[in-house]
Short mmCIF file of C-alpha atoms in Angstrom, two decimals:
data_model
loop_
_atom_site.label_atom_id
_atom_site.label_comp_id
_atom_site.label_asym_id
_atom_site.label_seq_id
_atom_site.Cartn_x
_atom_site.Cartn_y
_atom_site.Cartn_z
CA MET Q 22 6.63 -28.43 16.90
CA SER Q 23 4.37 -25.56 17.62
CA VAL Q 24 4.72 -22.29 15.65
CA THR Q 25 4.36 -19.15 17.66
CA ALA Q 26 1.34 -17.14 16.41
CA LYS Q 27 2.10 -13.63 15.16
CA PRO Q 28 0.64 -10.87 17.32
CA THR Q 29 -2.34 -8.71 16.48
CA VAL Q 30 -1.31 -5.03 16.20
CA GLU Q 31 -3.44 -2.21 17.59
CA ALA Q 32 -3.31 1.27 16.13
CA ASN Q 33 -5.76 4.16 16.69
CA GLY Q 34 -8.71 2.02 17.53
CA ARG Q 35 -8.25 -0.62 14.93
CA SER Q 36 -6.75 -4.10 15.09
CA TYR Q 37 -4.59 -5.48 12.39
CA ARG Q 38 -3.62 -9.15 11.91
CA TRP Q 39 -0.17 -10.04 10.81
CA PRO Q 40 0.07 -9.76 6.95
CA ILE Q 41 -0.48 -13.12 5.26
CA ARG Q 42 2.00 -12.02 2.56
CA PRO Q 43 4.20 -8.99 1.93
CA THR Q 44 1.90 -5.99 1.83
CA VAL Q 45 2.55 -2.94 -0.28
CA VAL Q 46 0.46 0.21 0.04
CA ILE Q 47 0.97 2.85 -2.70
CA CYS Q 48 -0.21 6.43 -2.23
CA PHE Q 49 -0.69 7.31 -5.93
CA ASP Q 50 -0.45 11.05 -5.38
CA GLY Q 51 -2.99 13.06 -7.38
CA CYS Q 52 -4.44 10.06 -9.11
CA ASP Q 53 -7.97 11.24 -9.81
CA PRO Q 54 -10.27 8.41 -10.97
CA ALA Q 55 -10.28 10.17 -14.30
CA TYR Q 56 -6.68 8.99 -14.94
CA LEU Q 57 -7.79 5.33 -14.60
CA GLU Q 58 -10.89 5.94 -16.69
CA ALA Q 59 -8.76 7.53 -19.54
CA SER Q 60 -5.85 5.04 -19.48
CA ALA Q 61 -7.77 1.72 -19.12
CA PRO Q 62 -9.68 1.84 -22.35
CA ALA Q 63 -6.60 2.96 -24.15
CA GLY Q 64 -4.71 -0.05 -23.03
CA HIS Q 65 -2.05 1.72 -21.02
CA ILE Q 66 -2.74 0.05 -17.66
CA PRO Q 67 -3.26 -3.72 -18.34
CA THR Q 68 -2.13 -4.86 -14.94
CA ILE Q 69 -4.27 -2.33 -13.01
CA GLU Q 70 -7.17 -2.99 -15.35
CA ARG Q 71 -6.93 -6.76 -14.49
CA LEU Q 72 -6.82 -5.95 -10.79
CA LEU Q 73 -9.95 -3.79 -11.18
CA ARG Q 74 -11.72 -6.95 -12.23
CA GLU Q 75 -9.99 -9.63 -10.14
CA GLY Q 76 -9.26 -7.80 -6.85
CA PHE Q 77 -11.40 -5.05 -5.21
CA TYR Q 78 -11.96 -1.67 -6.69
CA SER Q 79 -14.10 1.29 -5.51
CA VAL Q 80 -14.01 5.02 -5.38
CA CYS Q 81 -13.69 6.41 -1.85
CA ASP Q 82 -13.35 9.74 -0.02
CA ALA Q 83 -10.02 11.24 0.83
CA ALA Q 84 -9.56 13.24 4.05
CA MET Q 85 -10.14 16.91 3.87
CA PRO Q 86 -8.41 19.14 2.99
CA THR Q 87 -7.38 17.16 -0.04
CA PHE Q 88 -3.75 17.85 0.25
CA THR Q 89 -0.71 15.63 0.42
CA ASN Q 90 0.38 15.75 4.06
CA PRO Q 91 -2.93 15.23 5.92
CA ASN Q 92 -3.90 12.40 3.58
CA ASN Q 93 -0.55 10.58 3.66
CA VAL Q 94 -0.55 10.74 7.51
CA SER Q 95 -4.24 9.68 7.65
CA ILE Q 96 -3.39 6.68 5.48
CA VAL Q 97 -0.51 5.46 7.55
CA CYS Q 98 -2.50 6.07 10.81
CA GLY Q 99 -5.71 4.58 9.53
CA ALA Q 100 -7.54 7.65 10.96
CA PRO Q 101 -8.65 11.20 10.10
CA PRO Q 102 -6.83 14.40 11.06
CA ALA Q 103 -8.80 14.79 14.29
CA VAL Q 104 -6.94 11.76 15.60
CA HIS Q 105 -3.40 12.34 14.35
CA GLY Q 106 -3.35 16.13 14.33
CA VAL Q 107 -2.11 16.93 10.81
CA ALA Q 108 -4.58 19.00 8.80
CA GLY Q 109 -2.40 20.68 6.20
CA ASN Q 110 1.08 21.06 4.75
CA TYR Q 111 1.28 24.71 6.11
CA TYR Q 112 -0.33 26.28 9.10
CA LEU Q 113 -0.30 29.34 11.42
CA ASP Q 114 1.06 28.59 14.90
CA ARG Q 115 -1.55 30.10 17.23
CA GLU Q 116 0.83 30.96 19.98
CA THR Q 117 3.76 32.47 17.93
CA LYS Q 118 1.62 33.74 15.01
CA GLN Q 119 4.32 32.40 12.73
CA GLU Q 120 3.56 30.59 9.54
CA VAL Q 121 5.07 27.06 9.67
CA MET Q 122 5.67 24.45 7.04
CA MET Q 123 5.23 20.88 8.14
CA LEU Q 124 8.58 19.09 7.51
CA ASP Q 125 8.75 16.64 10.36
CA ALA Q 126 6.63 14.74 12.92
CA ARG Q 127 6.16 17.53 15.49
CA LEU Q 128 2.42 17.75 14.78
CA MET Q 129 1.82 13.98 15.07
CA ARG Q 130 -0.48 13.02 17.90
CA ALA Q 131 -1.04 9.38 17.07
CA PRO Q 132 1.06 6.36 16.24
CA THR Q 133 1.21 5.07 12.70
CA ILE Q 134 0.32 1.53 11.65
CA LEU Q 135 3.86 1.18 10.35
CA SER Q 136 5.38 2.08 13.74
CA ARG Q 137 3.13 -0.24 15.68
CA PHE Q 138 4.00 -3.13 13.34
CA SER Q 139 7.74 -2.41 13.52
CA GLN Q 140 7.52 -2.33 17.35
CA ALA Q 141 5.92 -5.73 17.27
CA GLY Q 142 8.84 -7.11 15.19
CA ALA Q 143 7.60 -6.59 11.59
CA ARG Q 144 10.03 -5.64 8.87
CA VAL Q 145 8.76 -2.32 7.66
CA ALA Q 146 9.99 0.18 5.02
CA VAL Q 147 8.75 3.63 3.68
CA VAL Q 148 9.84 5.23 0.45
CA THR Q 149 8.52 8.77 -0.33
CA ALA Q 150 9.01 10.95 -3.43
CA LYS Q 151 9.49 14.12 -1.29
CA ASP Q 152 11.56 14.30 1.85
CA LYS Q 153 8.97 16.58 3.54
CA LEU Q 154 6.93 13.51 4.34
CA ARG Q 155 9.51 11.03 5.36
CA LYS Q 156 9.88 11.91 9.03
CA ALA Q 157 6.14 12.05 9.63
CA LEU Q 158 5.53 8.71 7.91
CA ALA Q 159 8.35 7.07 9.80
CA HIS Q 160 7.36 8.58 13.21
CA GLU Q 161 8.43 6.18 15.96
CA MET Q 162 9.09 3.45 13.31
CA THR Q 163 12.02 1.10 13.17
CA GLY Q 164 13.00 0.14 9.73
CA ILE Q 165 14.01 1.75 6.38
CA ALA Q 166 12.65 5.26 5.66
CA VAL Q 167 13.98 7.05 2.56
CA SER Q 168 13.02 9.60 -0.02
CA ALA Q 169 13.71 9.72 -3.76
CA GLN Q 170 14.46 13.38 -3.34
CA HIS Q 171 17.49 12.62 -1.20
CA ALA Q 172 18.25 9.11 -2.46
CA ASP Q 173 22.00 9.88 -2.77
CA ALA Q 174 22.33 10.95 0.87
CA CYS Q 175 21.05 7.92 2.81
CA THR Q 176 22.75 6.77 5.97
CA MET Q 177 22.19 3.69 8.20
CA ALA Q 178 21.63 5.93 11.18
CA GLU Q 179 19.10 8.26 9.54
CA ASN Q 180 17.44 6.04 6.99
CA GLY Q 181 18.22 2.37 7.79
CA ILE Q 182 20.05 1.95 4.50
CA ASP Q 183 23.24 3.59 3.19
CA ASP Q 184 23.22 3.19 -0.64
CA LEU Q 185 19.77 3.51 -2.10
CA THR Q 186 20.91 4.71 -5.51
CA GLY Q 187 23.24 1.74 -5.68
CA LEU Q 188 20.39 -0.59 -4.73
CA VAL Q 189 18.10 0.87 -7.36
CA GLY Q 190 20.90 1.12 -9.96
CA ARG Q 191 20.62 4.78 -10.97
CA GLY Q 192 21.24 8.19 -9.61
CA LYS Q 193 18.95 10.50 -7.71
CA PRO Q 194 16.06 11.62 -9.97
CA ASP Q 195 15.10 15.20 -10.76
CA GLN Q 196 12.52 16.35 -8.19
CA TYR Q 197 10.58 18.02 -11.00
CA SER Q 198 10.32 14.90 -13.25
CA PRO Q 199 7.98 11.89 -13.46
CA ASP Q 200 11.03 9.72 -12.59
CA LEU Q 201 10.75 10.98 -8.99
CA SER Q 202 7.77 8.73 -8.56
CA LEU Q 203 9.07 5.91 -10.67
CA PHE Q 204 12.21 5.83 -8.53
CA VAL Q 205 10.00 5.35 -5.48
CA LEU Q 206 8.37 2.36 -7.11
CA ASP Q 207 11.75 1.00 -8.34
CA ALA Q 208 13.19 1.41 -4.88
CA GLY Q 209 10.20 -0.45 -3.37
CA ILE Q 210 10.68 -3.31 -5.93
CA ARG Q 211 14.41 -3.55 -5.10
CA LEU Q 212 13.76 -3.56 -1.38
CA LEU Q 213 11.16 -6.36 -1.78
CA GLU Q 214 13.54 -8.30 -4.06
CA THR Q 215 16.37 -8.14 -1.54
CA ARG Q 216 14.75 -8.14 1.88
CA PRO Q 217 11.96 -10.13 3.52
CA LEU Q 218 9.58 -7.22 4.23
CA ASP Q 219 6.19 -7.44 5.87
CA LEU Q 220 4.94 -3.92 5.09
CA LEU Q 221 6.04 -1.37 2.55
CA TYR Q 222 4.58 2.07 2.05
CA LEU Q 223 5.31 3.96 -1.20
CA SER Q 224 4.26 7.56 -1.59
CA LEU Q 225 4.54 9.14 -5.06
CA SER Q 226 4.53 12.70 -6.41
CA ASP Q 227 1.71 14.40 -8.35
CA LEU Q 228 3.89 16.31 -10.71
CA VAL Q 229 2.40 14.62 -13.80
CA GLN Q 230 -1.18 15.21 -12.72
CA HIS Q 231 -0.44 18.90 -12.03
CA LYS Q 232 1.02 19.31 -15.48
CA HIS Q 233 -1.10 16.96 -17.62
CA ALA Q 234 -4.71 16.13 -18.05
CA PRO Q 235 -5.87 12.46 -18.04
CA ASN Q 236 -5.96 12.14 -21.75
CA ALA Q 237 -2.56 13.79 -22.39
CA PRO Q 238 0.10 11.47 -23.88
CA GLU Q 239 2.41 12.29 -21.05
CA ALA Q 240 -0.19 11.11 -18.50
CA HIS Q 241 -0.77 7.88 -20.48
CA ALA Q 242 3.01 7.20 -20.56
CA PHE Q 243 3.30 7.74 -16.89
CA MET Q 244 0.31 5.51 -16.07
CA ASN Q 245 1.82 2.82 -18.22
CA ALA Q 246 5.24 3.09 -16.40
CA VAL Q 247 3.54 2.86 -13.07
CA ASP Q 248 1.47 -0.13 -14.25
CA ALA Q 249 4.57 -2.08 -15.17
CA ARG Q 250 5.98 -1.53 -11.70
CA VAL Q 251 2.72 -2.72 -10.04
CA ALA Q 252 2.98 -5.84 -12.16
CA ARG Q 253 6.39 -6.49 -10.77
CA LEU Q 254 5.23 -6.02 -7.12
CA ILE Q 255 2.51 -8.62 -7.81
CA GLU Q 256 5.04 -10.99 -9.35
CA LEU Q 257 7.02 -10.70 -6.13
CA GLY Q 258 4.05 -12.10 -4.21
CA ALA Q 259 2.74 -8.90 -2.57
CA THR Q 260 -0.70 -7.80 -1.82
CA VAL Q 261 -0.84 -4.30 -3.31
CA GLY Q 262 -3.24 -1.59 -2.19
CA ILE Q 263 -3.48 1.60 -4.15
CA VAL Q 264 -5.18 4.74 -3.10
CA ALA Q 265 -4.70 8.45 -3.79
CA ASP Q 266 -4.34 11.36 -1.33
CA HIS Q 267 -6.44 13.67 -3.62
CA GLY Q 268 -7.86 14.01 -7.11
CA MET Q 269 -6.93 16.83 -9.53
CA ASN Q 270 -8.89 19.44 -11.48
CA ASP Q 271 -8.25 22.26 -13.98
CA LEU Q 272 -8.59 25.60 -12.18
CA CYS Q 273 -8.60 27.87 -15.20
CA HIS Q 274 -10.94 29.98 -17.27
CA ASP Q 275 -11.57 28.99 -20.88
CA ASP Q 276 -8.74 31.29 -22.05
CA GLY Q 277 -6.23 29.46 -19.87
CA GLN Q 278 -5.88 32.05 -17.19
CA PRO Q 279 -6.01 30.77 -13.56
CA ASN Q 280 -9.50 31.10 -12.04
CA VAL Q 281 -8.40 32.50 -8.63
CA ILE Q 282 -10.14 34.27 -5.72
CA TYR Q 283 -7.36 36.12 -3.91
CA LEU Q 284 -9.12 36.08 -0.58
CA GLY Q 285 -6.46 37.99 1.23
CA ASP Q 286 -6.96 40.97 -1.16
CA VAL Q 287 -10.70 40.70 -0.83
CA LEU Q 288 -10.54 40.79 2.99
CA ASP Q 289 -7.95 43.56 3.06
CA GLU Q 290 -10.26 45.78 1.01
CA ALA Q 291 -13.35 44.89 3.02
CA PHE Q 292 -11.91 45.00 6.59
CA GLY Q 293 -8.52 46.73 6.37
CA ALA Q 294 -4.96 45.51 5.69
CA ARG Q 295 -3.53 42.95 8.08
CA THR Q 296 -6.72 42.46 10.00
CA THR Q 297 -6.95 38.95 8.62
CA ARG Q 298 -4.34 36.39 7.56
CA VAL Q 299 -5.13 33.82 4.83
CA ILE Q 300 -3.20 30.62 5.07
CA CYS Q 301 -2.89 28.31 2.08
CA PRO Q 302 -2.37 24.80 3.52
CA ILE Q 303 -1.24 23.48 0.15
CA THR Q 304 1.96 25.38 0.50
CA ASP Q 305 5.10 23.15 0.47
CA PRO Q 306 8.62 23.16 -0.84
CA PHE Q 307 7.23 22.27 -4.37
CA VAL Q 308 5.00 25.29 -5.17
CA LYS Q 309 6.24 25.18 -8.76
CA HIS Q 310 3.63 22.54 -9.19
CA HIS Q 311 0.76 24.79 -8.24
CA GLY Q 312 1.93 28.30 -7.21
CA ALA Q 313 0.63 27.55 -3.67
CA LEU Q 314 -2.96 27.67 -4.97
CA GLY Q 315 -5.59 25.07 -4.23
CA GLY Q 316 -9.26 24.86 -3.37
CA PHE Q 317 -9.04 25.22 0.39
CA VAL Q 318 -7.76 27.98 2.69
CA ARG Q 319 -7.95 28.99 6.35
CA VAL Q 320 -8.64 32.51 7.63
CA HIS Q 321 -7.30 33.85 10.87
CA LEU Q 322 -8.63 37.07 12.41
CA MET Q 323 -5.70 39.08 13.52
CA ASP Q 324 -7.84 42.00 14.85
CA GLU Q 325 -9.90 40.94 17.84
CA SER Q 326 -12.45 43.63 17.17
CA LEU Q 327 -13.55 42.00 13.92
CA ASP Q 328 -17.01 40.37 13.92
CA ARG Q 329 -16.34 36.81 12.69
CA ASP Q 330 -19.92 36.44 11.44
CA MET Q 331 -19.51 39.49 9.31
CA VAL Q 332 -16.23 38.18 7.83
CA LEU Q 333 -17.83 34.82 7.28
CA GLY Q 334 -20.78 36.34 5.53
CA THR Q 335 -18.62 38.34 3.27
CA ILE Q 336 -16.71 35.31 2.17
CA ALA Q 337 -19.79 33.11 1.78
CA GLU Q 338 -21.28 35.59 -0.70
CA LEU Q 339 -18.29 35.49 -3.09
CA PRO Q 340 -18.93 33.74 -6.36
CA GLY Q 341 -16.76 30.58 -6.55
CA VAL Q 342 -16.84 29.86 -2.83
CA GLU Q 343 -18.60 26.58 -2.09
CA LEU Q 344 -18.34 26.61 1.78
CA ALA Q 345 -17.38 29.10 4.32
CA LEU Q 346 -17.50 27.66 7.83
CA THR Q 347 -16.48 28.51 11.35
CA GLY Q 348 -13.52 26.58 12.59
CA GLU Q 349 -15.76 24.71 14.97
CA ASP Q 350 -18.15 23.72 12.20
CA ALA Q 351 -15.24 22.72 9.92
CA ALA Q 352 -13.72 20.64 12.58
CA ALA Q 353 -16.97 18.77 13.25
CA ARG Q 354 -17.78 18.29 9.51
CA PHE Q 355 -14.26 17.25 8.34
CA ASP Q 356 -12.79 15.56 11.48
CA PHE Q 357 -10.09 18.22 12.05
CA PRO Q 358 -8.28 18.88 15.33
CA LEU Q 359 -10.27 21.72 16.79
CA ASP Q 360 -7.49 23.24 18.79
CA ARG Q 361 -5.43 23.70 15.59
CA GLU Q 362 -8.28 25.11 13.48
CA ALA Q 363 -8.56 28.60 12.13
CA ASP Q 364 -11.37 31.06 12.74
CA ILE Q 365 -12.85 30.46 9.33
CA VAL Q 366 -12.41 27.65 6.77
CA VAL Q 367 -13.05 28.25 3.10
CA VAL Q 368 -13.56 25.65 0.41
CA GLY Q 369 -13.63 26.67 -3.31
CA ALA Q 370 -16.15 25.46 -5.90
CA LEU Q 371 -15.22 23.09 -8.66
CA GLY Q 372 -12.66 24.75 -10.96
CA VAL Q 373 -11.88 27.66 -8.55
CA ALA Q 374 -8.56 28.24 -6.76
CA LEU Q 375 -8.23 30.17 -3.57
CA GLY Q 376 -5.27 32.24 -2.64
CA ALA Q 377 -3.99 34.73 -0.08
CA ARG Q 378 -2.93 38.04 -1.74
CA ALA Q 379 -2.02 38.15 -5.44
CA MET Q 380 1.51 39.28 -4.47
CA ASP Q 381 1.96 36.09 -2.36
CA HIS Q 382 1.65 33.80 -5.36
CA ASP Q 383 4.26 33.53 -8.13
CA LEU Q 384 2.35 32.19 -11.07
CA SER Q 385 5.32 32.59 -13.38
CA GLN Q 386 6.48 29.25 -12.09
CA LEU Q 387 3.64 27.60 -14.03
CA ALA Q 388 5.71 28.51 -17.14
CA GLY Q 389 2.52 29.16 -19.14
CA GLU Q 390 0.86 25.83 -18.32
CA ARG Q 391 -2.71 25.52 -17.11
CA LEU Q 392 -3.20 25.63 -13.35
CA ARG Q 393 -4.29 22.19 -12.18
CA SER Q 394 -4.59 21.69 -8.46
CA HIS Q 395 -6.61 20.23 -5.55
CA GLY Q 396 -7.78 20.89 -1.96
CA SER Q 397 -11.54 21.16 -2.19
CA LEU Q 398 -14.42 18.67 -2.01
CA ALA Q 399 -14.23 18.37 -5.82
CA GLU Q 400 -10.96 16.45 -5.38
CA GLN Q 401 -12.13 14.23 -2.54
CA ARG Q 402 -13.21 11.19 -4.61
CA VAL Q 403 -10.18 8.91 -5.22
CA PRO Q 404 -9.47 5.33 -6.42
CA PHE Q 405 -9.25 2.54 -3.88
CA LEU Q 406 -7.82 -0.72 -5.21
CA ILE Q 407 -6.75 -3.94 -3.54
CA SER Q 408 -4.90 -6.51 -5.69
CA HIS Q 409 -6.53 -9.62 -4.18
CA PRO Q 410 -10.11 -10.61 -3.56
CA LEU Q 411 -11.75 -9.79 -0.16
CA ASN Q 412 -13.00 -12.15 2.37
CA GLU Q 413 -16.78 -12.26 2.86
CA GLU Q 414 -16.84 -9.82 5.77
CA TYR Q 415 -15.01 -7.05 3.88
CA ALA Q 416 -16.76 -7.79 0.59
CA ARG Q 417 -20.06 -6.99 2.33
CA ARG Q 418 -19.05 -3.63 3.64
CA PRO Q 419 -20.78 -0.64 2.03
CA ALA Q 420 -18.61 1.24 -0.42
CA THR Q 421 -20.40 4.47 0.57
CA ALA Q 422 -18.49 4.47 3.82
CA LEU Q 423 -15.04 3.82 2.35
CA ARG Q 424 -12.23 6.25 3.13
CA ASN Q 425 -8.70 6.23 1.59
CA PHE Q 426 -7.29 5.70 5.10
CA ASP Q 427 -9.03 2.32 5.25
CA VAL Q 428 -6.56 0.92 2.84
CA PHE Q 429 -4.24 -0.81 5.35
CA ASP Q 430 -7.29 -2.36 7.01
CA TYR Q 431 -8.45 -3.81 3.67
CA ALA Q 432 -5.00 -4.82 2.39
CA VAL Q 433 -4.02 -6.46 5.73
CA ASN Q 434 -7.28 -7.66 7.32
CA GLY Q 435 -9.57 -8.00 4.33
CA VAL Q 436 -7.74 -10.06 1.71
CA ILE Q 437 -8.04 -13.79 1.14
#
């Protein structure tokens, strides 16, 4: 009796074979390579350390800006922001001049790998830490799509499952706790234990990395807890791919005070109040992590009489600014959607945060802890791990060209 061959799935210029085993991709939010480098020698990540040797491991580039939304969407699309249209968590609508937080799929211009597989008949599930990502990741997808943040409010109509907390066996986690991420992993494990899934995408939170340096006991404990759950996914027969959306760096002076350039204040003083508007694309509903401060901002000229080159030159001369680019140059360099780009794009140097005006950022939410954040080129290098060995074709590929949004390609097409 003949067996019908599974179809090849096309998404954004790439072809994906049908997974040879259940495939789980984890976006390990904020997992700078330094966390692996600190936890592995200390014995906290035995499973991941084994996979580093027996599977495939490299360090790759995340998409710019190194924020959560553009990178998660890049990962599930297998493509950069120029293709899918999402280049930040927060943006200025050019037509309305209103600042908008991305909380759904309205900006999406491309299908996801998950949606294309589900439309071909694959059994697909998405679990995110924060609900802000759920609708974008599940764009046009048929299957289960849930968030740990709203784990107690799932319905079949909205999420494809109606009792996630019952399935996992515990209540909704605190959104400002490490358990938000661990709940995501536990939910993924229970889904894989109870359902014949083909693809599972798990997106974690970077709370721990914002709060704790790689050598901190809290970081080690979290890495160990994640490692145990990766071990269970492997036991269940899955191929596991792990990448991060961005790294993480300390953005403070030696005395612990945040090292911030409030670019909005600088430009107000140089060119007049309200002649420019600085947008911090890191802004999301969870600014307690970082005070809406990161290493990347966009500048819109609100006064048409302003000379862009003059503004650009003023910004470029500031100590702590690594790059100041026109929107056109930034779009070409970083694969951004040009029609959604600002007049000027600014990238901070290592250890420097960029903000709008000081009054726009409530740093009291850091509760005295050091500012650790991301967004710049300094947080672009991230881990890339596949649990199983690669076939000859993929093993020969140059690591220098590897991007975090190649992970589905490697985990689906590249494994033996």
